[in-house]
Amino acid sequence: NKRMILIFEALLAGYIFWRAILPLRLHWGWKAALSALLAVAAFKFHLLHLFGGPMFFSPVLPEWLLLAAAWLFSVLFLFFFLLLAADIVGGLYRLVLFCLRKKKSERFRTIVNRVNLGLLVLSSVLATVGVIGGTSVPGVREETIAVGHLPEEADGMTIALLADLHADGITRADRIRRIVQRTNSLNPDLVMIAGDFVDGTVPVHGEDLRPLADLKARYGVFGVPGNHEYYSGYEEWMEFLPTLGVRMLPNEYVLTGGGNVVLAGVTDPVAGMTGREEPDIGKALEGAPPGKVRILASHQPRLAREAARQGVDLQLSGHTHGGMITGIDRLVARFNGGFGSGPYRVGSMKLYVSNGAGIWNGFPVRIGVPAEIVLIRLKRE
């Protein structure tokens, strides 16, 4: 992950330098200054890691600095894709000129620089809107999902799905507390937290998750680990979260919903890379009584096809953040088995992928893809 981020940082800096700084009619000193600012913003992950302690994904630095760095990086990120789009248009224009045997106007370079300035301003506005959207308290999205094998007694049962809380230097206890209050106001029968509780260690961010102890649900609060728990001290978090009243389900199940629902959970696919137990749906369902509705919580949605083959009726997932930005969400879905946001049907199984109630501090941006607390109401199919 660090290597991939470094490659992208270098690509981001190199492309923007070539496209937006090099063509400027400025003294080389000004170009050097702009290039230095570009490098600081583009390589923000590694620079923050250099000054913010051992946790690459959760530097221990002041909130204002993390937000400022995230905003600058977001501006570059959006500028990068807008420049790509402009290059496609420019390429088509050159192709038309070539076919018509005409030459570019002498003002072409000036026009390009002005377009680049306009795109930079647009990127700044979008990044500001995106950071505000990314750090806001999530709204509620209600979904009614029909599932097979649902007994009459469980018809209408409600599940509050939270995912990707990402408690860190930006998401602190006050925001987690407001998410908990909004969740409790829904009076759910059951709460499922589908991974990525935190970025950082228990000593640094344990108190930020303390409000989870106030979650209330008729049948209890359950959770599964996400990939970021493995980056943040897996064993310590698996011991700490139950002290907040969160029953963790790493490759195991419980019978809930008045004995009518098999609720299972699995570990995250990144577990194998850290030498820990990989997700095993068969093991999670081992010994589960037949004839009950089977609900599986898996942080990453890409296990859905295997879950459908294993006889799961409904899978609840997060991880994708819904793609964060309209348009880019489709690209995110391609890296997650084709699943990005909302409800899906996978064979005879239903899948719901949450946009997440929080956001990752590395890119706390949402544009057209709001954070959400999902209230799922089960009904008989």
Short mmCIF file of C-alpha atoms in Angstrom, two decimals:
data_model
loop_
_atom_site.label_atom_id
_atom_site.label_comp_id
_atom_site.label_asym_id
_atom_site.label_seq_id
_atom_site.Cartn_x
_atom_site.Cartn_y
_atom_site.Cartn_z
CA ASN A 1 0.00 0.00 0.00
CA LYS A 2 2.78 2.44 0.87
CA ARG A 3 4.56 1.67 -2.40
CA MET A 4 1.39 2.15 -4.45
CA ILE A 5 0.69 5.45 -2.72
CA LEU A 6 4.27 6.60 -3.38
CA ILE A 7 3.93 5.73 -7.08
CA PHE A 8 0.66 7.67 -7.29
CA GLU A 9 2.17 10.66 -5.46
CA ALA A 10 5.05 10.72 -7.95
CA LEU A 11 2.67 10.39 -10.90
CA LEU A 12 0.48 13.19 -9.51
CA ALA A 13 3.43 15.56 -9.00
CA GLY A 14 5.11 14.73 -12.30
CA TYR A 15 2.02 15.09 -14.46
CA ILE A 16 0.86 18.37 -12.89
CA PHE A 17 4.40 19.81 -13.16
CA TRP A 18 4.61 18.87 -16.84
CA ARG A 19 1.10 20.05 -17.70
CA ALA A 20 0.54 23.09 -15.49
CA ILE A 21 3.85 24.51 -14.23
CA LEU A 22 6.35 23.91 -17.04
CA PRO A 23 4.28 25.76 -19.72
CA LEU A 24 3.95 28.92 -17.58
CA ARG A 25 5.68 32.08 -18.82
CA LEU A 26 7.40 32.65 -15.48
CA HIS A 27 10.96 33.11 -14.23
CA TRP A 28 12.55 29.78 -13.25
CA GLY A 29 12.60 30.90 -9.60
CA TRP A 30 8.81 31.13 -9.51
CA LYS A 31 8.54 27.76 -11.23
CA ALA A 32 10.88 26.27 -8.61
CA ALA A 33 8.76 27.71 -5.79
CA LEU A 34 5.54 26.35 -7.34
CA SER A 35 7.21 22.97 -7.86
CA ALA A 36 8.27 22.84 -4.19
CA LEU A 37 4.69 23.58 -3.07
CA LEU A 38 3.45 20.94 -5.50
CA ALA A 39 5.84 18.35 -4.06
CA VAL A 40 4.83 19.12 -0.47
CA ALA A 41 1.14 18.73 -1.31
CA ALA A 42 1.56 15.66 -3.53
CA PHE A 43 3.81 13.70 -1.15
CA LYS A 44 1.71 14.58 1.89
CA PHE A 45 1.24 10.95 3.01
CA HIS A 46 4.96 10.33 3.36
CA LEU A 47 5.71 13.78 4.78
CA LEU A 48 3.03 13.47 7.47
CA HIS A 49 4.30 9.98 8.25
CA LEU A 50 7.81 11.43 8.64
CA PHE A 51 6.67 13.89 11.32
CA GLY A 52 3.59 12.14 12.71
CA GLY A 53 4.88 8.94 14.27
CA PRO A 54 4.97 5.27 13.26
CA MET A 55 1.36 4.91 12.00
CA PHE A 56 1.45 5.57 8.25
CA PHE A 57 -2.35 5.81 7.93
CA SER A 58 -2.85 7.76 11.15
CA PRO A 59 -0.20 10.41 11.86
CA VAL A 60 -0.43 11.94 15.33
CA LEU A 61 -0.56 15.61 14.37
CA PRO A 62 -2.88 18.57 15.06
CA GLU A 63 -6.31 18.33 13.44
CA TRP A 64 -5.91 21.65 11.59
CA LEU A 65 -2.69 20.42 9.97
CA LEU A 66 -4.26 17.13 8.89
CA LEU A 67 -7.25 18.96 7.40
CA ALA A 68 -5.05 21.52 5.61
CA ALA A 69 -2.84 18.79 4.14
CA ALA A 70 -5.89 16.75 3.13
CA TRP A 71 -7.45 19.78 1.44
CA LEU A 72 -4.28 20.57 -0.52
CA PHE A 73 -3.93 16.96 -1.63
CA SER A 74 -7.61 16.87 -2.62
CA VAL A 75 -7.13 19.97 -4.78
CA LEU A 76 -4.24 18.26 -6.60
CA PHE A 77 -6.17 15.00 -6.92
CA LEU A 78 -9.16 16.71 -8.54
CA PHE A 79 -6.88 18.96 -10.65
CA PHE A 80 -5.10 15.85 -11.93
CA PHE A 81 -8.31 14.30 -13.26
CA LEU A 82 -9.61 17.57 -14.68
CA LEU A 83 -6.30 18.03 -16.52
CA LEU A 84 -6.64 14.52 -17.93
CA ALA A 85 -10.12 15.38 -19.18
CA ALA A 86 -8.79 18.62 -20.70
CA ASP A 87 -6.01 16.69 -22.42
CA ILE A 88 -8.54 14.36 -24.00
CA VAL A 89 -10.46 17.36 -25.37
CA GLY A 90 -7.20 18.99 -26.48
CA GLY A 91 -6.13 15.80 -28.20
CA LEU A 92 -9.38 15.64 -30.16
CA TYR A 93 -8.91 19.30 -31.15
CA ARG A 94 -5.40 18.57 -32.45
CA LEU A 95 -6.73 15.56 -34.35
CA VAL A 96 -9.35 17.73 -36.06
CA LEU A 97 -6.67 20.30 -36.99
CA PHE A 98 -4.47 17.54 -38.39
CA CYS A 99 -7.32 16.16 -40.50
CA LEU A 100 -8.09 19.64 -41.79
CA ARG A 101 -4.39 20.27 -42.41
CA LYS A 102 -4.42 23.34 -40.19
CA LYS A 103 -1.91 24.55 -37.61
CA LYS A 104 -2.50 25.46 -33.99
CA SER A 105 -3.12 29.10 -33.21
CA GLU A 106 -0.17 31.04 -31.76
CA ARG A 107 -2.46 31.84 -28.80
CA PHE A 108 -2.97 28.14 -28.07
CA ARG A 109 -0.42 28.11 -25.23
CA THR A 110 -2.02 31.16 -23.60
CA ILE A 111 -5.46 29.57 -23.86
CA VAL A 112 -4.15 26.35 -22.29
CA ASN A 113 -2.66 28.25 -19.34
CA ARG A 114 -5.93 30.10 -18.78
CA VAL A 115 -7.89 26.85 -18.94
CA ASN A 116 -5.47 25.32 -16.43
CA LEU A 117 -6.03 28.25 -14.06
CA GLY A 118 -9.79 27.83 -14.36
CA LEU A 119 -9.50 24.10 -13.64
CA LEU A 120 -7.33 24.82 -10.58
CA VAL A 121 -9.94 27.23 -9.21
CA LEU A 122 -12.67 24.65 -9.88
CA SER A 123 -10.59 21.98 -8.12
CA SER A 124 -10.20 24.24 -5.08
CA VAL A 125 -13.96 24.84 -4.86
CA LEU A 126 -14.76 21.15 -5.28
CA ALA A 127 -12.15 20.16 -2.67
CA THR A 128 -13.65 22.61 -0.18
CA VAL A 129 -17.16 21.29 -0.78
CA GLY A 130 -15.86 17.72 -0.62
CA VAL A 131 -14.02 18.13 2.70
CA ILE A 132 -17.08 19.76 4.27
CA GLY A 133 -19.21 16.86 3.00
CA GLY A 134 -16.66 14.28 4.09
CA THR A 135 -16.39 15.52 7.67
CA SER A 136 -20.12 16.12 8.26
CA VAL A 137 -22.26 13.91 10.49
CA PRO A 138 -23.94 11.28 8.27
CA GLY A 139 -27.60 11.30 7.45
CA VAL A 140 -29.93 8.30 7.64
CA ARG A 141 -30.76 6.12 4.66
CA GLU A 142 -33.60 3.63 5.03
CA GLU A 143 -33.73 0.45 2.96
CA THR A 144 -36.29 -2.34 2.94
CA ILE A 145 -34.73 -5.63 1.87
CA ALA A 146 -36.68 -8.81 1.16
CA VAL A 147 -34.81 -11.99 2.10
CA GLY A 148 -35.55 -15.66 1.87
CA HIS A 149 -36.00 -17.93 4.91
CA LEU A 150 -37.19 -14.99 7.02
CA PRO A 151 -39.67 -16.29 9.61
CA GLU A 152 -42.82 -14.32 10.36
CA GLU A 153 -41.44 -13.42 13.80
CA ALA A 154 -38.52 -11.55 12.22
CA ASP A 155 -40.60 -9.76 9.58
CA GLY A 156 -39.93 -6.03 10.05
CA MET A 157 -36.73 -6.51 12.06
CA THR A 158 -34.43 -3.49 11.73
CA ILE A 159 -30.65 -3.42 11.48
CA ALA A 160 -28.63 -0.22 11.80
CA LEU A 161 -25.56 -0.64 9.60
CA LEU A 162 -22.50 1.47 10.41
CA ALA A 163 -19.26 1.11 8.49
CA ASP A 164 -15.93 2.88 8.12
CA LEU A 165 -16.06 5.09 11.21
CA HIS A 166 -12.29 5.66 10.93
CA ALA A 167 -11.70 7.30 14.30
CA ASP A 168 -8.44 9.24 13.85
CA GLY A 169 -6.93 12.71 14.06
CA ILE A 170 -9.90 14.19 12.16
CA THR A 171 -12.75 12.00 13.41
CA ARG A 172 -12.67 12.36 17.19
CA ALA A 173 -14.99 11.37 20.03
CA ASP A 174 -17.45 14.24 19.47
CA ARG A 175 -18.24 13.08 15.91
CA ILE A 176 -18.52 9.43 16.98
CA ARG A 177 -20.88 10.55 19.77
CA ARG A 178 -23.18 12.33 17.29
CA ILE A 179 -23.23 9.24 15.06
CA VAL A 180 -24.19 7.12 18.08
CA GLN A 181 -26.96 9.55 19.06
CA ARG A 182 -28.41 9.55 15.55
CA THR A 183 -28.25 5.74 15.41
CA ASN A 184 -29.99 5.36 18.77
CA SER A 185 -32.76 7.70 17.61
CA LEU A 186 -33.69 5.05 15.02
CA ASN A 187 -34.38 2.51 17.79
CA PRO A 188 -32.90 -0.41 15.79
CA ASP A 189 -33.34 -4.04 16.79
CA LEU A 190 -29.68 -4.73 16.03
CA VAL A 191 -26.54 -2.70 15.22
CA MET A 192 -23.84 -4.05 12.92
CA ILE A 193 -20.52 -2.19 12.55
CA ALA A 194 -18.95 -3.50 9.35
CA GLY A 195 -15.26 -2.80 9.97
CA ASP A 196 -12.71 0.02 9.82
CA PHE A 197 -13.51 1.31 13.29
CA VAL A 198 -10.25 3.20 13.59
CA ASP A 199 -6.93 4.42 12.24
CA GLY A 200 -4.42 4.36 15.04
CA THR A 201 -3.59 2.51 18.23
CA VAL A 202 -5.73 1.87 21.31
CA PRO A 203 -3.70 4.25 23.54
CA VAL A 204 -4.10 7.10 21.03
CA HIS A 205 -7.66 6.59 19.75
CA GLY A 206 -9.35 4.26 22.21
CA GLU A 207 -11.14 7.18 23.89
CA ASP A 208 -12.38 8.43 20.52
CA LEU A 209 -14.41 5.22 20.18
CA ARG A 210 -15.64 5.28 23.79
CA PRO A 211 -19.08 6.68 22.72
CA LEU A 212 -19.81 3.34 21.02
CA ALA A 213 -20.53 2.01 24.51
CA ASP A 214 -23.74 4.08 24.42
CA LEU A 215 -25.17 2.29 21.37
CA LYS A 216 -28.51 0.65 22.20
CA ALA A 217 -30.26 -2.13 20.33
CA ARG A 218 -32.76 -4.80 21.35
CA TYR A 219 -30.56 -7.68 20.20
CA GLY A 220 -27.17 -6.07 20.74
CA VAL A 221 -24.27 -4.46 18.91
CA PHE A 222 -21.99 -6.56 16.70
CA GLY A 223 -18.94 -5.94 14.56
CA VAL A 224 -16.34 -7.38 12.22
CA PRO A 225 -12.78 -6.16 11.63
CA GLY A 226 -11.85 -4.12 8.58
CA ASN A 227 -8.49 -3.85 6.88
CA HIS A 228 -7.52 -0.76 8.91
CA GLU A 229 -7.81 -2.67 12.19
CA TYR A 230 -4.96 -4.86 10.95
CA TYR A 231 -2.85 -1.76 10.28
CA SER A 232 -3.64 -0.35 13.73
CA GLY A 233 -2.93 -3.22 16.15
CA TYR A 234 -5.43 -6.00 15.48
CA GLU A 235 -5.12 -7.98 18.71
CA GLU A 236 -5.34 -4.88 20.90
CA TRP A 237 -8.47 -3.65 19.16
CA MET A 238 -10.13 -7.07 19.24
CA GLU A 239 -9.64 -7.01 23.01
CA PHE A 240 -10.71 -3.37 23.43
CA LEU A 241 -13.87 -3.24 21.30
CA PRO A 242 -15.78 -5.83 23.38
CA THR A 243 -15.23 -3.58 26.42
CA LEU A 244 -17.45 -1.06 24.59
CA GLY A 245 -20.23 -3.63 24.23
CA VAL A 246 -19.38 -4.56 20.63
CA ARG A 247 -19.53 -8.34 20.08
CA MET A 248 -16.91 -9.09 17.43
CA LEU A 249 -17.54 -11.95 14.98
CA PRO A 250 -14.22 -13.03 13.41
CA ASN A 251 -15.21 -16.13 11.39
CA GLU A 252 -18.02 -17.03 13.77
CA TYR A 253 -21.76 -16.65 14.19
CA VAL A 254 -24.38 -15.94 16.83
CA LEU A 255 -28.06 -16.81 16.92
CA THR A 256 -30.02 -13.59 17.37
CA GLY A 257 -33.34 -11.97 16.50
CA GLY A 258 -35.17 -14.08 19.04
CA GLY A 259 -33.45 -17.20 17.74
CA ASN A 260 -34.62 -16.59 14.16
CA VAL A 261 -31.48 -15.12 12.61
CA VAL A 262 -28.01 -16.55 12.10
CA LEU A 263 -25.70 -13.52 12.20
CA ALA A 264 -22.18 -14.38 11.03
CA GLY A 265 -19.04 -12.36 10.48
CA VAL A 266 -15.69 -12.88 8.82
CA THR A 267 -12.23 -11.40 9.12
CA ASP A 268 -10.85 -9.12 6.40
CA PRO A 269 -8.99 -10.36 3.28
CA VAL A 270 -5.91 -8.35 4.32
CA ALA A 271 -5.56 -10.66 7.36
CA GLY A 272 -3.51 -13.19 5.41
CA MET A 273 -0.95 -10.52 4.52
CA THR A 274 -0.37 -9.95 8.24
CA GLY A 275 -0.13 -13.64 9.14
CA ARG A 276 -3.57 -13.82 10.73
CA GLU A 277 -6.66 -15.89 10.02
CA GLU A 278 -8.13 -15.18 6.60
CA PRO A 279 -11.90 -14.81 6.07
CA ASP A 280 -13.61 -18.20 6.07
CA ILE A 281 -17.35 -18.12 5.41
CA GLY A 282 -17.64 -21.89 5.85
CA LYS A 283 -16.06 -21.70 9.30
CA ALA A 284 -18.20 -18.70 10.22
CA LEU A 285 -21.37 -20.67 9.47
CA GLU A 286 -20.16 -23.99 10.85
CA GLY A 287 -22.78 -25.48 13.16
CA ALA A 288 -25.42 -22.88 12.31
CA PRO A 289 -28.93 -24.38 12.54
CA PRO A 290 -30.59 -24.96 9.15
CA GLY A 291 -33.75 -23.20 8.08
CA LYS A 292 -32.82 -19.84 9.62
CA VAL A 293 -32.20 -16.63 7.73
CA ARG A 294 -28.43 -16.16 7.32
CA ILE A 295 -26.90 -12.70 7.46
CA LEU A 296 -23.17 -12.24 6.90
CA ALA A 297 -21.12 -9.17 7.79
CA SER A 298 -17.98 -8.78 5.69
CA HIS A 299 -16.07 -5.52 5.61
CA GLN A 300 -15.16 -5.92 1.95
CA PRO A 301 -18.02 -6.65 -0.49
CA ARG A 302 -15.90 -8.73 -2.87
CA LEU A 303 -16.66 -11.88 -0.86
CA ALA A 304 -20.31 -11.68 -1.96
CA ARG A 305 -20.24 -14.34 -4.68
CA GLU A 306 -18.65 -16.87 -2.34
CA ALA A 307 -21.19 -15.94 0.35
CA ALA A 308 -24.04 -16.57 -2.10
CA ARG A 309 -22.63 -20.02 -2.89
CA GLN A 310 -22.46 -20.75 0.85
CA GLY A 311 -26.19 -20.11 1.25
CA VAL A 312 -26.08 -16.64 2.81
CA ASP A 313 -29.33 -14.68 2.40
CA LEU A 314 -28.01 -11.15 3.04
CA GLN A 315 -24.49 -9.71 3.18
CA LEU A 316 -23.69 -6.36 4.82
CA SER A 317 -20.47 -4.58 3.80
CA GLY A 318 -18.63 -1.27 3.67
CA HIS A 319 -15.01 -0.53 2.68
CA THR A 320 -15.68 1.35 -0.58
CA HIS A 321 -16.93 4.59 1.03
CA GLY A 322 -19.36 4.51 -1.90
CA GLY A 323 -16.55 5.68 -4.17
CA MET A 324 -16.49 9.11 -2.47
CA ILE A 325 -16.90 11.10 -5.71
CA THR A 326 -19.57 10.68 -8.37
CA GLY A 327 -17.84 9.35 -11.48
CA ILE A 328 -14.86 7.93 -9.59
CA ASP A 329 -17.29 5.64 -7.76
CA ARG A 330 -17.45 3.38 -10.81
CA LEU A 331 -13.67 3.01 -10.81
CA VAL A 332 -13.75 2.15 -7.09
CA ALA A 333 -16.42 -0.50 -7.75
CA ARG A 334 -14.19 -2.19 -10.34
CA PHE A 335 -11.60 -2.82 -7.62
CA ASN A 336 -14.25 -4.30 -5.31
CA GLY A 337 -15.81 -7.03 -7.37
CA GLY A 338 -18.10 -4.60 -9.17
CA PHE A 339 -19.78 -3.49 -5.94
CA GLY A 340 -19.62 0.17 -4.95
CA SER A 341 -22.68 1.45 -3.13
CA GLY A 342 -26.21 0.45 -2.21
CA PRO A 343 -28.22 -2.75 -2.76
CA TYR A 344 -27.30 -5.57 -5.14
CA ARG A 345 -28.60 -9.02 -5.96
CA VAL A 346 -25.93 -11.72 -6.17
CA GLY A 347 -27.56 -14.95 -7.27
CA SER A 348 -30.28 -15.60 -4.71
CA MET A 349 -28.49 -13.45 -2.10
CA LYS A 350 -28.98 -9.75 -1.35
CA LEU A 351 -25.99 -7.49 -0.72
CA TYR A 352 -25.91 -4.01 0.75
CA VAL A 353 -22.72 -1.92 0.51
CA SER A 354 -22.72 1.12 2.78
CA ASN A 355 -21.16 4.44 1.80
CA GLY A 356 -19.83 4.47 5.36
CA ALA A 357 -20.62 6.68 8.33
CA GLY A 358 -17.12 8.16 8.43
CA ILE A 359 -14.24 8.94 6.12
CA TRP A 360 -10.53 8.16 5.91
CA ASN A 361 -8.29 11.06 7.02
CA GLY A 362 -6.03 10.49 4.03
CA PHE A 363 -8.75 11.67 1.62
CA PRO A 364 -11.73 13.04 3.61
CA VAL A 365 -13.73 14.05 0.54
CA ARG A 366 -17.31 13.30 -0.50
CA ILE A 367 -18.87 14.82 -3.60
CA GLY A 368 -22.28 13.43 -4.54
CA VAL A 369 -21.74 10.34 -2.35
CA PRO A 370 -22.86 11.24 1.19
CA ALA A 371 -21.92 9.40 4.35
CA GLU A 372 -24.78 7.33 5.74
CA ILE A 373 -26.20 5.47 8.67
CA VAL A 374 -28.27 2.74 7.02
CA LEU A 375 -31.45 1.46 8.64
CA ILE A 376 -32.31 -1.85 6.98
CA ARG A 377 -35.80 -3.25 7.48
CA LEU A 378 -36.13 -6.95 6.72
CA LYS A 379 -39.27 -8.30 5.11
CA ARG A 380 -40.30 -11.75 3.97
CA GLU A 381 -39.60 -12.49 0.33
#
